Short mmCIF file of C-alpha atoms and ligand atoms in Angstrom, two decimals:
data_model
loop_
_atom_site.label_atom_id
_atom_site.label_comp_id
_atom_site.label_asym_id
_atom_site.label_seq_id
_atom_site.Cartn_x
_atom_site.Cartn_y
_atom_site.Cartn_z
CA MET N 1319 -22.49 -27.00 41.98
CA SER N 1320 -20.33 -25.07 44.18
CA HIS N 1321 -23.00 -23.07 45.15
CA ILE N 1322 -24.63 -25.96 46.45
CA LYS N 1323 -21.51 -27.22 48.02
CA LEU N 1324 -20.95 -23.81 49.74
CA LEU N 1325 -24.85 -24.19 50.92
CA SER N 1326 -24.01 -27.57 52.46
CA ALA N 1327 -20.71 -26.49 54.10
CA VAL N 1328 -22.57 -23.73 55.58
CA ALA N 1329 -25.81 -25.90 56.62
CA LEU N 1330 -23.09 -28.60 58.03
CA SER N 1331 -21.29 -26.16 60.04
CA ALA N 1332 -24.39 -24.48 61.62
CA LEU N 1333 -25.54 -28.15 62.21
CA LEU N 1334 -22.14 -28.82 64.18
CA LEU N 1335 -22.49 -25.51 65.94
CA LEU N 1336 -26.11 -26.35 66.92
CA VAL N 1337 -25.09 -29.57 68.01
CA GLY N 1338 -22.07 -28.42 69.83
CA CYS N 1339 -24.10 -25.60 71.61
CA GLY N 1340 -26.63 -28.15 72.30
CA LYS N 1341 -24.34 -30.61 73.91
CA LYS N 1342 -22.42 -27.85 76.20
CA GLU N 1343 -25.90 -26.57 77.09
CA GLY N 1344 -27.03 -30.07 78.29
CA GLU N 1345 -23.95 -30.23 80.38
CA ALA N 1346 -24.24 -26.81 81.77
CA VAL N 1347 -27.81 -27.21 83.20
CA GLY N 1348 -27.63 -26.82 86.88
CA VAL N 1349 -23.78 -26.67 86.94
CA VAL N 1350 -22.02 -23.60 87.74
CA GLY N 1351 -18.47 -23.93 88.16
CA ASP N 1352 -17.96 -26.36 91.24
CA GLU N 1353 -21.43 -26.25 92.21
CA ILE N 1354 -24.35 -28.32 91.47
CA LEU N 1355 -27.63 -26.21 91.73
CA VAL N 1356 -30.76 -28.13 93.34
CA GLY N 1357 -34.02 -26.61 93.88
CA GLU N 1358 -36.56 -27.04 96.44
CA PHE N 1359 -40.11 -25.51 96.74
CA GLY N 1360 -42.48 -25.90 99.92
CA SER N 1361 -44.91 -24.25 102.21
CA MET N 1362 -42.43 -22.07 104.38
CA THR N 1363 -45.55 -20.12 105.46
CA GLY N 1364 -49.06 -20.31 105.51
CA ASN N 1365 -51.64 -23.14 107.01
CA GLU N 1366 -48.95 -25.69 106.41
CA ALA N 1367 -45.73 -23.84 107.34
CA THR N 1368 -44.45 -26.53 109.48
CA PHE N 1369 -44.32 -29.03 106.41
CA GLY N 1370 -42.16 -27.02 104.58
CA ILE N 1371 -40.02 -25.45 107.25
CA SER N 1372 -39.22 -29.09 108.64
CA THR N 1373 -38.60 -30.53 105.25
CA HIS N 1374 -36.21 -27.68 104.43
CA GLN N 1375 -34.41 -28.23 107.77
CA GLY N 1376 -34.14 -32.14 106.86
CA ILE N 1377 -32.87 -30.96 103.35
CA GLU N 1378 -30.48 -28.49 104.61
CA LEU N 1379 -28.72 -31.06 107.08
CA ALA N 1380 -28.49 -33.80 104.53
CA ILE N 1381 -26.60 -31.23 101.99
CA GLU N 1382 -24.31 -29.86 104.59
CA GLU N 1383 -23.33 -33.63 105.58
CA ILE N 1384 -22.80 -34.32 101.79
CA ASN N 1385 -20.78 -31.10 101.18
CA ALA N 1386 -18.98 -31.71 104.30
CA ALA N 1387 -18.00 -35.38 103.00
CA GLY N 1388 -16.74 -33.81 99.50
CA GLY N 1389 -20.29 -33.56 97.68
CA VAL N 1390 -21.02 -35.43 94.53
CA LYS N 1391 -19.04 -35.98 91.40
CA GLY N 1392 -16.17 -33.79 93.16
CA LYS N 1393 -18.78 -30.76 93.34
CA LYS N 1394 -20.91 -29.20 96.20
CA ILE N 1395 -24.56 -29.27 95.76
CA LYS N 1396 -26.10 -25.53 96.06
CA LEU N 1397 -29.77 -25.38 97.15
CA ILE N 1398 -32.11 -22.84 95.97
CA SER N 1399 -35.23 -22.88 98.19
CA LEU N 1400 -38.46 -21.17 97.34
CA ASP N 1401 -41.72 -20.74 99.57
CA ASP N 1402 -44.90 -21.53 97.88
CA GLN N 1403 -47.04 -20.21 100.75
CA GLY N 1404 -49.03 -23.56 100.52
CA LYS N 1405 -50.75 -22.75 97.30
CA PRO N 1406 -50.93 -24.87 94.34
CA GLU N 1407 -50.49 -21.94 92.17
CA GLU N 1408 -47.31 -20.58 93.71
CA ALA N 1409 -45.81 -24.16 93.69
CA VAL N 1410 -46.29 -23.86 89.89
CA THR N 1411 -44.51 -20.40 89.97
CA ALA N 1412 -41.73 -21.65 92.09
CA ALA N 1413 -41.28 -24.67 90.00
CA THR N 1414 -41.15 -22.72 86.99
CA LYS N 1415 -38.74 -20.12 88.14
CA LEU N 1416 -36.48 -22.62 89.61
CA ILE N 1417 -36.23 -24.50 86.23
CA THR N 1418 -36.11 -21.65 83.83
CA GLN N 1419 -34.47 -18.89 85.83
CA ASP N 1420 -32.27 -20.49 88.38
CA ASN N 1421 -31.37 -23.43 85.67
CA VAL N 1422 -31.40 -26.13 88.57
CA ILE N 1423 -30.67 -29.82 87.65
CA ALA N 1424 -33.07 -31.33 89.79
CA LEU N 1425 -36.14 -30.66 92.18
CA LEU N 1426 -36.92 -31.44 95.66
CA GLY N 1427 -40.40 -30.92 96.50
CA GLU N 1428 -43.39 -30.58 97.27
CA VAL N 1429 -44.79 -31.95 100.56
CA ALA N 1430 -48.53 -31.85 99.80
CA SER N 1431 -49.86 -33.85 97.01
CA SER N 1432 -51.99 -31.07 95.37
CA ARG N 1433 -49.03 -28.87 95.01
CA SER N 1434 -46.84 -31.84 93.92
CA LEU N 1435 -49.50 -32.38 91.35
CA ALA N 1436 -49.28 -28.74 90.10
CA ALA N 1437 -46.01 -28.59 89.87
CA ALA N 1438 -45.19 -31.90 88.36
CA PRO N 1439 -46.25 -31.27 84.95
CA ILE N 1440 -43.94 -28.45 84.78
CA ALA N 1441 -41.02 -30.52 85.87
CA GLN N 1442 -42.18 -33.07 83.36
CA GLN N 1443 -42.35 -30.61 80.61
CA TYR N 1444 -38.83 -29.46 80.90
CA LYS N 1445 -37.47 -32.78 81.93
CA ILE N 1446 -36.20 -31.87 85.19
CA PRO N 1447 -36.26 -34.57 87.44
CA MET N 1448 -38.59 -34.03 90.56
CA LEU N 1449 -38.47 -35.65 93.72
CA SER N 1450 -41.01 -35.31 96.20
CA PRO N 1451 -40.12 -36.29 99.90
CA SER N 1452 -43.68 -36.92 100.93
CA SER N 1453 -46.65 -36.67 98.66
CA THR N 1454 -48.44 -39.65 99.28
CA ASN N 1455 -51.39 -39.03 96.53
CA GLN N 1456 -50.80 -42.13 93.93
CA LYS N 1457 -51.38 -39.72 90.91
CA VAL N 1458 -48.42 -37.61 91.92
CA THR N 1459 -45.94 -39.88 89.98
CA GLU N 1460 -48.21 -40.82 87.48
CA VAL N 1461 -47.60 -37.22 85.85
CA GLY N 1462 -44.51 -38.60 84.20
CA ASP N 1463 -41.29 -40.66 84.04
CA TYR N 1464 -39.31 -37.74 85.77
CA ILE N 1465 -41.33 -37.64 88.81
CA PHE N 1466 -40.34 -39.60 91.84
CA ARG N 1467 -41.03 -39.73 95.67
CA VAL N 1468 -39.36 -41.14 98.45
CA CYS N 1469 -42.44 -42.15 100.40
CA PHE N 1470 -45.13 -44.72 100.49
CA ILE N 1471 -48.34 -43.91 98.84
CA ASP N 1472 -52.09 -43.65 99.97
CA PRO N 1473 -53.67 -46.71 98.68
CA PHE N 1474 -51.22 -48.51 101.42
CA GLN N 1475 -51.54 -45.54 103.84
CA GLY N 1476 -55.41 -45.83 103.85
CA THR N 1477 -55.17 -49.64 104.40
CA VAL N 1478 -52.83 -49.20 107.09
CA MET N 1479 -55.26 -47.10 109.25
CA ALA N 1480 -58.39 -49.21 108.26
CA LYS N 1481 -56.73 -52.61 109.68
CA PHE N 1482 -55.64 -50.61 112.53
CA ALA N 1483 -59.28 -49.28 113.18
CA HIS N 1484 -60.46 -52.88 112.51
CA ASP N 1485 -57.98 -55.06 114.27
CA HIS N 1486 -56.40 -52.97 116.91
CA LEU N 1487 -59.25 -50.36 118.07
CA ASN N 1488 -61.72 -53.11 117.36
CA VAL N 1489 -64.02 -50.68 115.99
CA LYS N 1490 -66.83 -51.64 113.41
CA LYS N 1491 -68.87 -48.13 112.63
CA VAL N 1492 -66.82 -45.45 111.55
CA ALA N 1493 -67.43 -41.74 110.39
CA VAL N 1494 -65.03 -40.08 107.77
CA ILE N 1495 -64.70 -36.34 107.64
CA TYR N 1496 -62.17 -35.17 104.78
CA ASP N 1497 -61.12 -32.02 102.88
CA VAL N 1498 -62.48 -31.95 99.42
CA LYS N 1499 -59.94 -29.49 98.22
CA SER N 1500 -57.15 -31.74 99.20
CA ASP N 1501 -56.33 -34.49 96.52
CA TYR N 1502 -54.40 -36.17 99.46
CA SER N 1503 -57.44 -36.20 101.92
CA VAL N 1504 -59.70 -37.24 99.25
CA GLY N 1505 -57.84 -40.10 98.12
CA LEU N 1506 -56.84 -41.06 101.65
CA ALA N 1507 -60.55 -40.95 102.55
CA LYS N 1508 -61.40 -43.46 99.55
CA PHE N 1509 -58.54 -46.06 100.45
CA PHE N 1510 -59.62 -46.09 104.09
CA LYS N 1511 -63.18 -46.54 103.12
CA GLU N 1512 -62.55 -49.42 100.57
CA THR N 1513 -60.30 -51.40 103.08
CA PHE N 1514 -62.87 -50.71 106.14
CA THR N 1515 -65.70 -51.83 104.31
CA GLY N 1516 -63.89 -54.79 102.96
CA LEU N 1517 -62.76 -55.94 106.32
CA GLY N 1518 -66.72 -55.85 107.24
CA GLY N 1519 -67.04 -52.36 108.98
CA GLU N 1520 -69.14 -49.75 108.14
CA ILE N 1521 -68.77 -46.26 107.23
CA ILE N 1522 -71.91 -44.73 108.76
CA ALA N 1523 -71.41 -41.01 107.75
CA GLU N 1524 -69.33 -39.14 105.44
CA GLN N 1525 -68.80 -35.27 105.57
CA THR N 1526 -66.72 -33.21 103.81
CA TYR N 1527 -64.72 -29.65 104.39
CA SER N 1528 -62.48 -27.45 102.46
CA GLY N 1529 -58.75 -26.47 103.52
CA ASN N 1530 -58.96 -23.22 105.63
CA ASP N 1531 -62.26 -23.64 106.96
CA ILE N 1532 -62.53 -22.95 110.78
CA ASP N 1533 -66.07 -24.01 111.51
CA PHE N 1534 -66.82 -27.86 111.42
CA LYS N 1535 -69.97 -27.89 113.83
CA ALA N 1536 -72.56 -28.59 111.44
CA GLN N 1537 -70.65 -31.53 110.19
CA LEU N 1538 -69.79 -33.07 113.40
CA THR N 1539 -73.38 -32.34 114.49
CA SER N 1540 -74.56 -34.50 111.96
CA ILE N 1541 -71.80 -37.21 112.71
CA LYS N 1542 -72.82 -37.32 116.30
CA THR N 1543 -76.33 -38.32 115.69
CA VAL N 1544 -75.03 -41.57 114.09
CA LYS N 1545 -72.80 -42.44 116.99
CA PRO N 1546 -69.82 -43.67 115.48
CA GLU N 1547 -66.84 -45.56 117.32
CA ALA N 1548 -64.26 -43.92 115.88
CA ILE N 1549 -63.69 -40.86 113.33
CA PHE N 1550 -61.18 -40.91 110.41
CA ILE N 1551 -59.97 -37.32 109.65
CA PRO N 1552 -57.18 -37.59 106.82
CA GLY N 1553 -56.65 -33.99 106.89
CA TYR N 1554 -53.89 -31.45 107.63
CA TYR N 1555 -52.86 -30.45 111.36
CA THR N 1556 -54.28 -26.89 111.46
CA GLU N 1557 -57.92 -28.25 110.42
CA VAL N 1558 -57.54 -31.38 112.09
CA GLY N 1559 -56.51 -29.54 115.54
CA LEU N 1560 -59.76 -27.31 115.07
CA LEU N 1561 -61.88 -30.33 114.35
CA ALA N 1562 -60.79 -32.25 117.18
CA ARG N 1563 -61.60 -29.22 119.60
CA GLN N 1564 -65.06 -28.73 118.33
CA ALA N 1565 -65.91 -32.47 118.20
CA ARG N 1566 -65.01 -32.79 122.01
CA GLY N 1567 -66.68 -29.41 122.42
CA LEU N 1568 -70.01 -31.28 121.21
CA GLY N 1569 -69.33 -34.15 123.34
CA ILE N 1570 -67.88 -36.58 120.80
CA GLU N 1571 -65.71 -38.61 122.71
CA VAL N 1572 -64.44 -41.48 120.64
CA PRO N 1573 -60.97 -42.10 119.16
CA LEU N 1574 -60.02 -39.75 116.43
CA LEU N 1575 -57.79 -41.30 113.81
CA GLY N 1576 -55.86 -39.61 110.72
CA GLY N 1577 -52.87 -39.98 108.58
CA ASP N 1578 -49.56 -38.27 108.06
CA GLY N 1579 -51.00 -34.80 107.62
CA TRP N 1580 -51.31 -34.94 111.41
CA ASP N 1581 -47.64 -34.85 111.66
CA SER N 1582 -46.83 -31.29 112.98
CA SER N 1583 -45.46 -29.86 116.33
CA LYS N 1584 -48.57 -27.31 115.71
CA LEU N 1585 -51.20 -30.28 115.92
CA TYR N 1586 -50.97 -30.49 119.82
CA GLU N 1587 -50.88 -26.47 120.07
CA ILE N 1588 -53.89 -26.27 118.14
CA GLY N 1589 -55.87 -29.21 119.28
CA GLN N 1590 -54.57 -29.26 122.82
CA GLU N 1591 -56.33 -32.19 125.21
CA ALA N 1592 -58.90 -32.77 122.40
CA ILE N 1593 -56.33 -34.24 120.05
CA MET N 1594 -54.64 -36.11 122.75
CA GLY N 1595 -54.62 -40.14 122.23
CA GLY N 1596 -55.44 -39.67 118.54
CA TYR N 1597 -53.85 -42.13 116.20
CA PHE N 1598 -52.08 -41.41 112.73
CA SER N 1599 -49.97 -43.24 110.46
CA ASN N 1600 -46.65 -41.79 109.72
CA HIS N 1601 -43.17 -42.56 107.78
CA TYR N 1602 -40.87 -42.54 110.79
CA THR N 1603 -40.87 -42.41 114.64
CA THR N 1604 -38.09 -41.14 116.87
CA ASP N 1605 -38.84 -44.22 119.07
CA SER N 1606 -36.43 -46.20 117.00
CA ASP N 1607 -33.15 -47.96 117.86
CA ASP N 1608 -31.66 -47.73 114.39
CA PRO N 1609 -28.14 -46.48 114.76
CA ARG N 1610 -28.74 -44.49 111.59
CA VAL N 1611 -31.89 -43.02 112.85
CA ARG N 1612 -30.39 -41.95 116.40
CA GLN N 1613 -27.43 -40.33 114.69
CA PHE N 1614 -29.71 -38.35 112.33
CA MET N 1615 -31.83 -37.37 115.37
CA GLU N 1616 -28.91 -36.22 117.38
CA ALA N 1617 -27.53 -34.19 114.21
CA PHE N 1618 -30.54 -32.50 113.88
CA LYS N 1619 -31.08 -31.75 117.44
CA ASN N 1620 -27.69 -30.29 117.39
CA LYS N 1621 -28.44 -27.98 114.43
CA TYR N 1622 -32.02 -27.11 115.12
CA THR N 1623 -32.40 -27.62 118.82
CA VAL N 1624 -35.55 -29.77 118.28
CA PHE N 1625 -36.11 -33.37 117.43
CA PRO N 1626 -36.89 -33.97 113.92
CA ASP N 1627 -40.58 -35.05 112.82
CA GLY N 1628 -41.55 -37.26 110.00
CA LEU N 1629 -41.25 -34.53 107.47
CA ALA N 1630 -38.00 -33.62 108.33
CA ALA N 1631 -36.87 -37.18 107.90
CA MET N 1632 -38.52 -37.45 104.70
CA GLY N 1633 -36.65 -34.12 103.73
CA TYR N 1634 -33.39 -35.52 104.83
CA ASP N 1635 -33.77 -39.18 103.01
CA ALA N 1636 -35.03 -36.92 99.73
CA ALA N 1637 -31.95 -35.02 99.51
CA LYS N 1638 -29.49 -37.93 100.32
CA VAL N 1639 -31.33 -40.09 97.57
CA LEU N 1640 -31.07 -37.13 95.05
CA ALA N 1641 -27.20 -37.05 95.81
CA ASP N 1642 -26.93 -40.88 95.45
CA ALA N 1643 -28.51 -40.70 92.05
CA ILE N 1644 -26.26 -37.60 91.13
CA GLU N 1645 -23.14 -39.59 92.17
CA ARG N 1646 -24.25 -42.84 90.13
CA SER N 1647 -25.43 -40.77 87.28
CA GLU N 1648 -23.48 -41.42 83.87
CA SER N 1649 -23.56 -37.64 83.23
CA LEU N 1650 -24.28 -34.49 85.25
CA THR N 1651 -27.27 -33.94 83.26
CA PRO N 1652 -31.17 -33.97 84.14
CA GLU N 1653 -31.67 -36.93 82.13
CA GLY N 1654 -28.88 -38.93 83.67
CA ILE N 1655 -29.80 -38.39 87.12
CA ARG N 1656 -33.56 -39.27 86.06
CA ASN N 1657 -32.12 -42.53 85.10
CA ALA N 1658 -30.14 -43.04 88.16
CA LEU N 1659 -33.18 -42.03 90.27
CA ALA N 1660 -35.25 -44.70 88.25
CA THR N 1661 -32.50 -47.43 89.45
CA THR N 1662 -32.31 -46.44 93.25
CA LYS N 1663 -32.20 -49.72 94.93
CA GLY N 1664 -31.78 -50.61 98.64
CA PHE N 1665 -31.08 -47.24 99.62
CA ALA N 1666 -30.79 -47.17 103.57
CA GLY N 1667 -32.51 -44.07 104.87
CA VAL N 1668 -33.73 -42.90 108.21
CA THR N 1669 -37.48 -43.46 107.10
CA GLY N 1670 -36.53 -47.12 105.97
CA VAL N 1671 -35.12 -48.86 102.72
CA ILE N 1672 -35.62 -47.15 99.72
CA THR N 1673 -36.01 -48.92 96.25
CA MET N 1674 -37.93 -47.28 93.48
CA ASP N 1675 -40.34 -49.40 91.43
CA GLU N 1676 -41.30 -49.17 87.72
CA ASN N 1677 -43.77 -46.35 88.91
CA ARG N 1678 -41.15 -44.40 90.68
CA ASN N 1679 -42.75 -45.08 94.13
CA PRO N 1680 -40.96 -46.97 96.94
CA THR N 1681 -42.43 -49.77 98.97
CA LYS N 1682 -42.01 -49.04 102.42
CA SER N 1683 -43.50 -49.90 105.80
CA ALA N 1684 -45.58 -47.36 107.88
CA VAL N 1685 -45.75 -46.87 111.58
CA VAL N 1686 -48.82 -45.95 113.47
CA VAL N 1687 -48.15 -43.43 116.71
CA GLN N 1688 -50.50 -42.12 119.15
CA VAL N 1689 -50.63 -38.08 120.22
CA ALA N 1690 -49.03 -37.75 123.61
CA GLY N 1691 -48.68 -33.86 123.72
CA THR N 1692 -45.79 -32.38 121.83
CA THR N 1693 -44.43 -35.82 121.05
CA ASN N 1694 -45.91 -39.16 119.47
CA LYS N 1695 -45.67 -42.29 121.19
CA TYR N 1696 -44.96 -45.39 118.84
CA VAL N 1697 -47.62 -47.87 118.50
CA THR N 1698 -46.92 -50.40 115.88
CA THR N 1699 -45.20 -50.97 112.45
CA ILE N 1700 -47.34 -51.90 109.35
CA GLN N 1701 -45.29 -53.94 106.63
CA PRO N 1702 -45.98 -53.13 103.05
CA LEU N 1703 -48.83 -55.33 101.51
N1 LIG F 1052 -48.67 -37.06 102.60
C1 LIG F 1052 -49.02 -35.43 102.83
C2 LIG F 1052 -49.69 -35.57 101.20
O1 LIG F 1052 -49.39 -36.16 100.32
C3 LIG F 1052 -48.26 -34.44 103.06
C4 LIG F 1052 -47.40 -34.97 104.19
C5 LIG F 1052 -46.59 -35.99 104.37
C6 LIG F 1052 -47.85 -34.12 105.50
C7 LIG F 1052 -45.85 -36.13 105.61
C8 LIG F 1052 -47.44 -34.51 106.64
C9 LIG F 1052 -46.20 -35.57 106.96
O2 LIG F 1052 -50.40 -34.23 100.94
#
């Protein structure tokens, strides 16, 4: 009897110890003294380096403002940033390291959908909330209940550009060329095609390429023979810039259209005159009189000497939405923050008002802008469907 009693007493204290440890550990994730650790991973180098750099600058500015205003829950946010070089496998490595070695409480990233899709299962597995500033592919947040974003999604973005081509440019026959290696590009091409044909338009040519390609002449030559009235290129700026030059070089003069992947100061640098006048959908425009946007633009310009692009604005909003969730969270735990993120409602960001729906996606409007050299000209705003 006493033997059994002794055993259960040992078992009980072991259990208590475990529970005690577990609780302490739970509370300690991502908190060191008076700092809350937040991880960021993005393409700071590589073909999409401006995505990672701009986003990082937006995040940095937001965190500086948050900390200057006293931080969250009486603590300062400390950002740990890793470069994934624009490679999905490096995004996995970065997310894993941030979670298992740096012990972050939440993740900000990635920009590109393929890299968010690669890293999201890691965040989900460890139950660390991940908030993507600007991955628009529908599947990203479907990975699990710890994955969020602050941008609109591609079923909407594809519709925006299809309607714009049909209603605004009044074109009926369009060619599409997209990157088969990019989930973003594949998805956006699909939704554009669906809506455009639904509106009575026709997709008269469909061509593909692979990210990092530099020669698109074969595909463009084939597109040229069917004489489209416009070409939709849902890719990233490096390939889009090259594609535009080669299209013009082959004598294709019709309007070029794209999505948010065009948003880079490098687009014009690479595409030059060939990309001038092209239209793309985006999350934000610097042609805004919203005082909040003007204030953000000024603060950004003061810190970095350039005006913020869409990526910077999305990074800024992502960091502020996360800080808001940390502040509202019942406990300083990844789970608490996840629950607070899920109930984000009416958050006034510089890219619009952010309310998470039941699938952890916000419903927001999009803008269409026109490439006018290194800056883009605001054309129109398209409200959510
Ligand atoms: N939406 C793109 C993607 O999902 C990334 C991107 C966002 C690029 C905003 C530029 C500007 O891959």
